[in-house]
Amino acid sequence: MVLKVPKKTKVAQAGPDFAKSKELLLKINIASINPETGSATKSTEFNAFFEQFIQQVLAPTSQKDVLYVKKMTKKVFCHKDMFLNLLEKVQVLAGKQLSKVQLSNYFQFLKNLTLPSKLEKSLVKDEFKVVGDLSKENLELLFQASWMILIKKQLSRPLAREVLPFITDHRLDEFLNPELWGDFYFAYYNQGGVYSVLALNGLLKLVVKYNFEYPDFYVSVYKLTSSFILYAKYAEEYISVLNIFLSSTHVPLYIIAAFVKKLARVCLLAPVSALRPILTILQNLLTRFSGLRKMIHNDTCDSIENDPYIEDCYDLKKCKALESCLWEIKPLQSHWLPLICKKAGFIDRNIGTHETPYQWKPNDELFQILLNKKTGTKAVDDDDYTLKNVNKFEKQKFVPVKRKMLIEEEGNAKKLMKLSPPSDGLFNEMLNYCISDLYVL
């Protein structure tokens, strides 16, 4: 049975037409002349056009309304005069209470707004000079104020998780006064959990790029660094931010030493997926800061009993990290995962001059690497390089010579098994070979 949609319903869902709206806008008289004084102001029709559009932004009635708003924002309000008048009308939302749905719609609208630096020339002729101030500074101030309206509202948790990274990555550099966003980041950083990680990225950008003063910033990040946060689903984002945070050569050595020691201690309880990235960061920090290398060769400290480091001391000068050593990395050389053992071996080698980019691999991928290594197949690890085979048009990997011998040996054994059952000696020899290869680093 086919359902027929009534014509009225179709009309209700048709939504506004972009071409007709633009044509209507161009026909509107933007100025209204007072016959008594002769002064010109914006016409009622011109103001009503923008007010009606804002209502469609906040409460679209159909999917066509959403597409209409997006198209108008990209094609019409990309002009300086339209951009200016729209954002002037948007400012009335500062004193209104908006629902969760309206805030979400408003955020989508702001995301689609053309940046002030990329605006096109005016769309309509302003003979009576009623449009307003089209200077770059005024447009940037209105753009910033429109975003401020959003962040001063009570955002839902899902919306906050979307707004925080978007502002940091795509809008913070476009604002005229980025330092004004410090309170916004502070509020979410103090909430803890995923909000601390997302806000930390923005705070870090303000501190490093815009010389934003945040009292006890390093101490706050130091407190946040724990094994608990590495078990959260946003652990990868946190490690990435921490890596950027510690990459600055302007940070005092005692602060870097405190973080190095704290990360080494955290490794003892960290999940497998976080170990390799953290060990890579530690190796890079020892490469970058030569003053930290004495923490490797301190023979007076080899266990937690004689370690002078005070973990619960949040005065980074007095936690005695530089007087300590990195004994925590040594036990990781006996880790059950060979990849971790290999990575932890850097502590026994000479520290090089080149840094190593870290890779985050989830637990399921690490487990697959372990299974492939155990069965003798070619796995993806640090020694592999991707190559395109011209004949077979498929990707192949180079593997170490010993593992290549194992694969060939296994192939030859399979051929022998087809001809005759393997003897006990051959089977035991292959088994011992596989086991010995599994534990070779």
XYZ file of C-alpha atoms in Angstrom:
441
model
C 0.000 0.000 0.000
C 1.415 3.378 -1.096
C 0.744 6.358 1.141
C -0.052 9.631 -0.601
C 1.178 12.792 1.049
C -1.438 15.586 0.935
C -0.541 18.670 -1.074
C -0.762 20.847 2.031
C 1.905 18.732 3.687
C 4.138 19.126 0.651
C 3.734 22.886 0.755
C 4.483 22.902 4.479
C 7.698 20.947 3.869
C 8.756 22.899 0.806
C 10.545 25.510 2.895
C 11.859 28.876 1.675
C 13.553 29.133 -1.698
C 17.116 30.470 -1.780
C 16.863 32.094 -5.230
C 13.587 33.857 -4.398
C 14.933 35.071 -1.064
C 17.994 36.583 -2.677
C 15.858 38.178 -5.393
C 13.522 39.600 -2.751
C 16.456 40.972 -0.762
C 17.825 42.797 -3.800
C 14.426 44.420 -4.445
C 13.971 45.691 -0.878
C 14.551 49.378 -0.270
C 17.190 49.302 2.455
C 16.670 52.952 3.424
C 13.616 54.715 4.787
C 13.520 58.530 4.487
C 11.830 60.626 7.156
C 9.835 63.265 5.225
C 10.023 65.793 8.054
C 13.727 65.642 8.866
C 15.040 64.097 5.649
C 17.200 61.658 7.636
C 17.646 58.087 6.392
C 17.419 54.915 8.492
C 17.180 51.219 7.733
C 13.771 50.319 6.368
C 11.328 48.105 8.263
C 11.382 45.541 5.412
C 15.161 45.338 5.514
C 15.210 44.741 9.276
C 12.347 42.229 9.077
C 14.267 40.137 6.540
C 17.135 39.513 8.981
C 14.843 38.939 11.968
C 12.884 36.306 10.054
C 16.108 34.582 9.017
C 17.300 34.373 12.641
C 14.039 32.653 13.575
C 14.685 30.075 10.865
C 18.197 29.581 12.231
C 16.965 28.802 15.744
C 13.894 26.739 14.892
C 13.943 25.165 11.417
C 10.726 23.281 10.652
C 12.203 20.829 8.113
C 15.425 19.595 6.559
C 14.901 22.055 3.697
C 14.980 24.893 6.198
C 18.366 23.640 7.429
C 19.743 23.530 3.888
C 18.262 26.958 3.181
C 19.964 28.504 6.215
C 23.273 26.930 5.254
C 23.033 28.129 1.657
C 22.020 31.655 2.648
C 24.883 31.818 5.139
C 27.404 30.730 2.517
C 26.057 32.598 -0.520
C 24.379 35.764 0.790
C 25.783 36.567 4.227
C 29.316 36.233 2.889
C 29.008 39.882 1.765
C 30.168 42.566 4.169
C 26.904 44.503 4.356
C 24.762 41.392 4.818
C 27.234 39.939 7.332
C 27.201 43.144 9.369
C 23.420 43.555 9.544
C 22.818 39.879 10.319
C 25.260 39.807 13.246
C 23.859 43.074 14.604
C 20.455 41.381 14.800
C 22.040 38.270 16.346
C 23.181 40.300 19.371
C 19.605 40.391 20.730
C 19.992 36.666 21.500
C 22.410 37.531 24.325
C 19.513 38.420 26.610
C 17.236 35.542 25.584
C 16.989 32.072 27.016
C 17.630 29.440 24.354
C 16.734 25.757 24.530
C 19.253 22.957 23.906
C 17.965 22.479 20.367
C 18.161 26.196 19.623
C 21.724 26.372 20.949
C 22.697 23.438 18.756
C 21.125 25.109 15.708
C 22.854 28.375 16.555
C 26.208 26.588 16.762
C 25.695 25.040 13.316
C 24.893 28.503 11.972
C 28.077 29.979 13.468
C 30.153 27.156 12.020
C 28.926 28.030 8.511
C 29.544 31.776 8.852
C 32.201 33.165 6.550
C 35.283 34.389 8.393
C 35.664 38.207 8.525
C 38.969 37.954 6.656
C 37.261 36.211 3.718
C 34.187 38.398 3.254
C 33.243 39.645 -0.204
C 32.291 43.184 -1.183
C 28.844 44.601 -0.347
C 25.817 43.108 -2.080
C 23.471 46.139 -2.212
C 23.997 49.799 -3.000
C 24.000 51.963 0.099
C 23.232 55.419 -1.308
C 22.103 56.850 2.046
C 24.856 55.233 4.173
C 22.494 53.319 6.475
C 24.176 49.902 6.384
C 26.693 50.680 9.109
C 30.406 50.487 9.867
C 32.028 48.007 7.450
C 35.540 48.362 8.854
C 37.524 45.201 9.420
C 37.786 45.780 13.173
C 34.037 46.247 13.595
C 33.248 43.094 11.602
C 35.729 41.094 13.686
C 34.249 42.428 16.923
C 30.726 41.418 15.857
C 31.970 37.988 14.801
C 33.640 37.488 18.193
C 30.586 38.773 20.082
C 28.322 36.343 18.214
C 30.444 33.409 19.403
C 30.530 34.861 22.915
C 26.731 34.627 23.011
C 27.019 30.865 22.543
C 29.659 30.152 25.185
C 27.906 32.246 27.838
C 24.849 30.008 27.606
C 24.444 26.730 29.504
C 25.629 24.192 26.921
C 24.590 20.564 27.068
C 27.372 18.022 27.586
C 27.336 16.663 23.996
C 27.317 20.193 22.578
C 30.188 21.283 24.857
C 32.269 18.322 23.657
C 31.701 19.542 20.114
C 32.152 23.279 20.711
C 35.430 23.107 22.691
C 37.644 21.463 20.043
C 36.032 23.387 17.179
C 36.763 26.790 18.729
C 40.317 25.765 19.607
C 41.170 24.306 16.210
C 39.213 26.549 13.833
C 38.145 29.827 15.439
C 40.474 30.930 18.249
C 43.025 32.372 15.816
C 40.293 34.331 14.025
C 39.082 36.230 17.099
C 40.216 39.792 17.702
C 40.897 39.145 21.416
C 41.709 35.460 21.983
C 42.602 36.098 25.645
C 38.911 36.751 26.382
C 38.297 33.020 26.005
C 40.385 32.135 29.037
C 37.388 32.075 31.402
C 35.532 29.784 28.992
C 38.370 27.257 29.033
C 38.879 27.575 32.803
C 35.232 26.731 33.474
C 35.420 23.464 31.551
C 38.940 22.594 32.668
C 37.783 22.628 36.298
C 34.970 20.194 35.505
C 37.501 17.375 35.053
C 37.280 14.332 32.810
C 37.054 14.791 29.065
C 36.324 18.507 29.495
C 39.710 19.031 31.163
C 41.477 17.446 28.212
C 39.510 19.411 25.609
C 39.947 22.683 27.505
C 43.640 21.987 28.114
C 44.295 22.161 24.383
C 42.777 25.645 24.237
C 44.582 26.831 27.369
C 47.856 25.552 25.987
C 47.295 27.504 22.789
C 46.544 30.678 24.743
C 49.621 30.295 26.953
C 52.097 29.377 24.207
C 50.834 31.475 21.288
C 49.234 34.488 22.960
C 51.319 34.757 26.187
C 48.219 34.211 28.273
C 48.963 34.261 32.006
C 47.460 31.346 33.886
C 48.662 30.990 37.481
C 49.975 27.503 38.296
C 49.256 26.275 34.760
C 52.035 23.682 34.823
C 50.967 22.455 38.254
C 47.386 21.965 37.029
C 48.555 19.850 34.090
C 50.914 17.943 36.394
C 48.023 17.042 38.703
C 45.955 15.891 35.730
C 48.693 13.518 34.563
C 47.857 10.123 36.030
C 47.278 6.510 34.993
C 43.541 7.068 35.468
C 43.286 9.463 32.544
C 45.142 7.025 30.277
C 42.320 4.479 30.634
C 39.728 6.978 29.407
C 38.582 6.977 25.790
C 40.143 10.416 25.278
C 43.619 9.233 26.340
C 44.998 9.625 22.814
C 43.949 13.290 22.690
C 45.488 13.923 26.103
C 48.851 12.407 25.146
C 48.864 14.448 21.938
C 48.258 17.690 23.874
C 50.878 16.729 26.457
C 53.414 16.088 23.702
C 52.837 19.592 22.288
C 52.912 21.076 25.775
C 56.329 19.560 26.554
C 57.843 20.320 23.134
C 58.634 23.952 24.003
C 62.298 24.597 24.752
C 61.338 27.663 26.833
C 59.917 25.584 29.681
C 62.327 25.432 32.681
C 64.284 22.208 33.057
C 62.926 21.396 36.531
C 59.366 21.422 35.130
C 60.311 19.106 32.262
C 62.110 16.820 34.736
C 59.012 16.653 36.943
C 56.854 15.609 33.979
C 59.434 13.068 32.785
C 59.511 11.448 36.201
C 55.728 11.569 36.567
C 55.232 9.954 33.137
C 57.788 7.259 33.960
C 55.924 6.479 37.190
C 52.587 6.472 35.357
C 53.967 3.874 32.928
C 53.934 1.272 35.691
C 50.111 1.314 35.722
C 49.369 2.557 32.198
C 47.438 0.526 29.592
C 49.380 -1.133 26.793
C 48.104 1.278 24.137
C 49.544 4.278 26.016
C 52.951 2.802 26.849
C 54.644 3.104 23.478
C 53.614 6.758 22.894
C 54.722 7.745 26.412
C 58.051 5.950 26.063
C 58.594 7.721 22.740
C 57.840 11.102 24.361
C 60.298 10.338 27.169
C 62.976 9.353 24.659
C 62.419 12.570 22.703
C 62.596 14.709 25.852
C 65.922 13.129 26.804
C 67.133 13.878 23.282
C 65.935 17.487 23.404
C 67.072 18.340 26.953
C 70.621 17.142 27.628
C 70.283 18.176 31.286
C 67.842 15.317 31.862
C 70.283 12.570 30.917
C 71.732 12.414 34.403
C 68.422 10.831 35.404
C 69.463 7.762 33.385
C 72.881 7.243 34.974
C 72.006 7.885 38.626
C 73.191 4.669 40.292
C 72.104 5.762 43.776
C 68.457 5.366 42.800
C 67.366 2.017 41.412
C 64.033 1.299 43.127
C 61.137 3.007 44.859
C 62.725 2.460 48.291
C 65.701 4.758 47.650
C 63.986 7.102 45.192
C 64.087 10.735 46.441
C 61.217 11.726 44.133
C 58.113 12.961 46.012
C 55.145 12.065 43.835
C 52.457 13.927 45.802
C 54.493 17.173 45.988
C 52.974 19.731 43.619
C 55.756 22.259 44.045
C 57.685 21.183 40.951
C 60.898 22.710 42.271
C 60.750 20.661 45.474
C 59.576 17.284 44.143
C 63.258 16.263 43.602
C 62.690 14.887 40.100
C 66.169 15.887 38.894
C 67.733 14.055 41.858
C 65.870 10.888 40.917
C 66.319 8.393 38.085
C 64.120 6.578 35.559
C 64.205 3.116 37.128
C 60.518 2.677 36.202
C 61.450 2.088 32.557
C 63.731 -0.848 33.366
C 60.898 -3.250 34.402
C 59.140 -2.529 31.100
C 61.982 -4.331 29.331
C 60.394 -7.514 30.691
C 56.909 -6.617 29.512
C 54.806 -9.442 28.035
C 54.440 -7.483 24.753
C 57.689 -7.560 22.739
C 56.979 -4.160 21.193
C 57.045 -2.587 24.669
C 60.242 -4.416 25.580
C 61.915 -3.131 22.442
C 60.769 0.454 22.974
C 61.890 0.461 26.643
C 65.373 -0.596 25.547
C 66.276 2.986 24.651
C 67.214 3.597 28.278
C 70.258 1.281 27.879
C 71.428 2.788 24.600
C 73.153 6.058 23.847
C 70.651 8.863 23.415
C 70.699 9.971 19.781
C 70.316 13.400 18.238
C 67.126 12.800 16.243
C 63.652 12.626 17.711
C 61.183 9.869 16.892
C 57.529 10.560 16.027
C 55.221 8.495 18.185
C 52.334 6.386 16.925
C 49.166 5.586 18.804
C 47.891 2.070 18.232
C 44.764 0.770 19.983
C 44.812 -2.471 21.946
C 43.146 -4.530 19.226
C 45.811 -3.538 16.696
C 48.627 -4.343 19.133
C 47.016 -7.697 19.841
C 46.842 -8.430 16.121
C 50.542 -7.603 15.773
C 51.297 -10.049 18.576
C 49.217 -12.787 16.947
C 50.878 -12.259 13.586
C 54.331 -12.403 15.128
C 53.463 -15.595 16.991
C 52.211 -17.363 13.878
C 55.098 -16.201 11.749
C 53.149 -13.902 9.417
C 54.291 -10.444 8.496
C 53.061 -7.869 11.001
C 53.086 -4.090 11.007
C 55.656 -2.768 13.446
C 58.458 -0.232 13.667
C 60.767 -2.222 11.358
C 58.261 -2.540 8.500
C 58.150 -0.399 5.388
C 55.307 -0.394 2.894
C 56.132 -1.142 -0.744
C 53.975 -1.524 -3.839
C 54.515 -4.686 -5.807
C 54.511 -3.875 -9.498
C 53.533 -7.379 -10.580
C 50.724 -8.133 -8.126
C 49.606 -4.519 -7.527
C 49.348 -5.096 -3.789
C 51.103 -3.844 -0.681
C 53.946 -5.872 0.775
C 56.080 -5.336 3.852
C 59.750 -5.841 4.503
C 60.417 -7.933 7.594
C 63.598 -8.714 9.541
C 65.766 -11.515 8.120
C 65.090 -13.928 10.997
C 61.331 -13.619 10.610
C 61.661 -14.000 6.835
C 63.552 -17.270 7.402
C 60.772 -18.428 9.705
C 58.126 -17.806 7.038
C 60.160 -19.690 4.408
C 60.842 -22.518 6.859
C 57.148 -22.812 7.656
C 56.312 -22.890 3.932
C 58.818 -25.668 3.296
C 57.456 -27.631 6.253
C 53.940 -27.443 4.808
C 55.212 -28.893 1.516
C 56.828 -31.772 3.379
C 53.632 -32.450 5.317
C 51.722 -32.892 2.050
C 54.135 -35.600 0.929
C 54.421 -37.466 4.207
C 53.540 -36.953 7.878
C 56.226 -34.920 9.674
C 58.548 -36.711 12.029
C 58.641 -35.787 15.697
C 62.106 -34.285 15.269
C 61.027 -31.920 12.511
C 57.935 -30.843 14.437
C 59.894 -30.129 17.634
C 62.558 -28.247 15.707
C 59.955 -25.980 14.098
C 58.193 -25.417 17.410
C 61.421 -24.437 19.188
C 62.290 -22.108 16.316
C 58.926 -20.338 16.587
C 59.202 -19.967 20.365
C 62.751 -18.613 20.204
C 61.732 -16.104 17.528
C 58.792 -14.894 19.576
C 61.045 -13.567 22.324
C 63.713 -12.034 20.094
C 63.508 -8.204 20.401
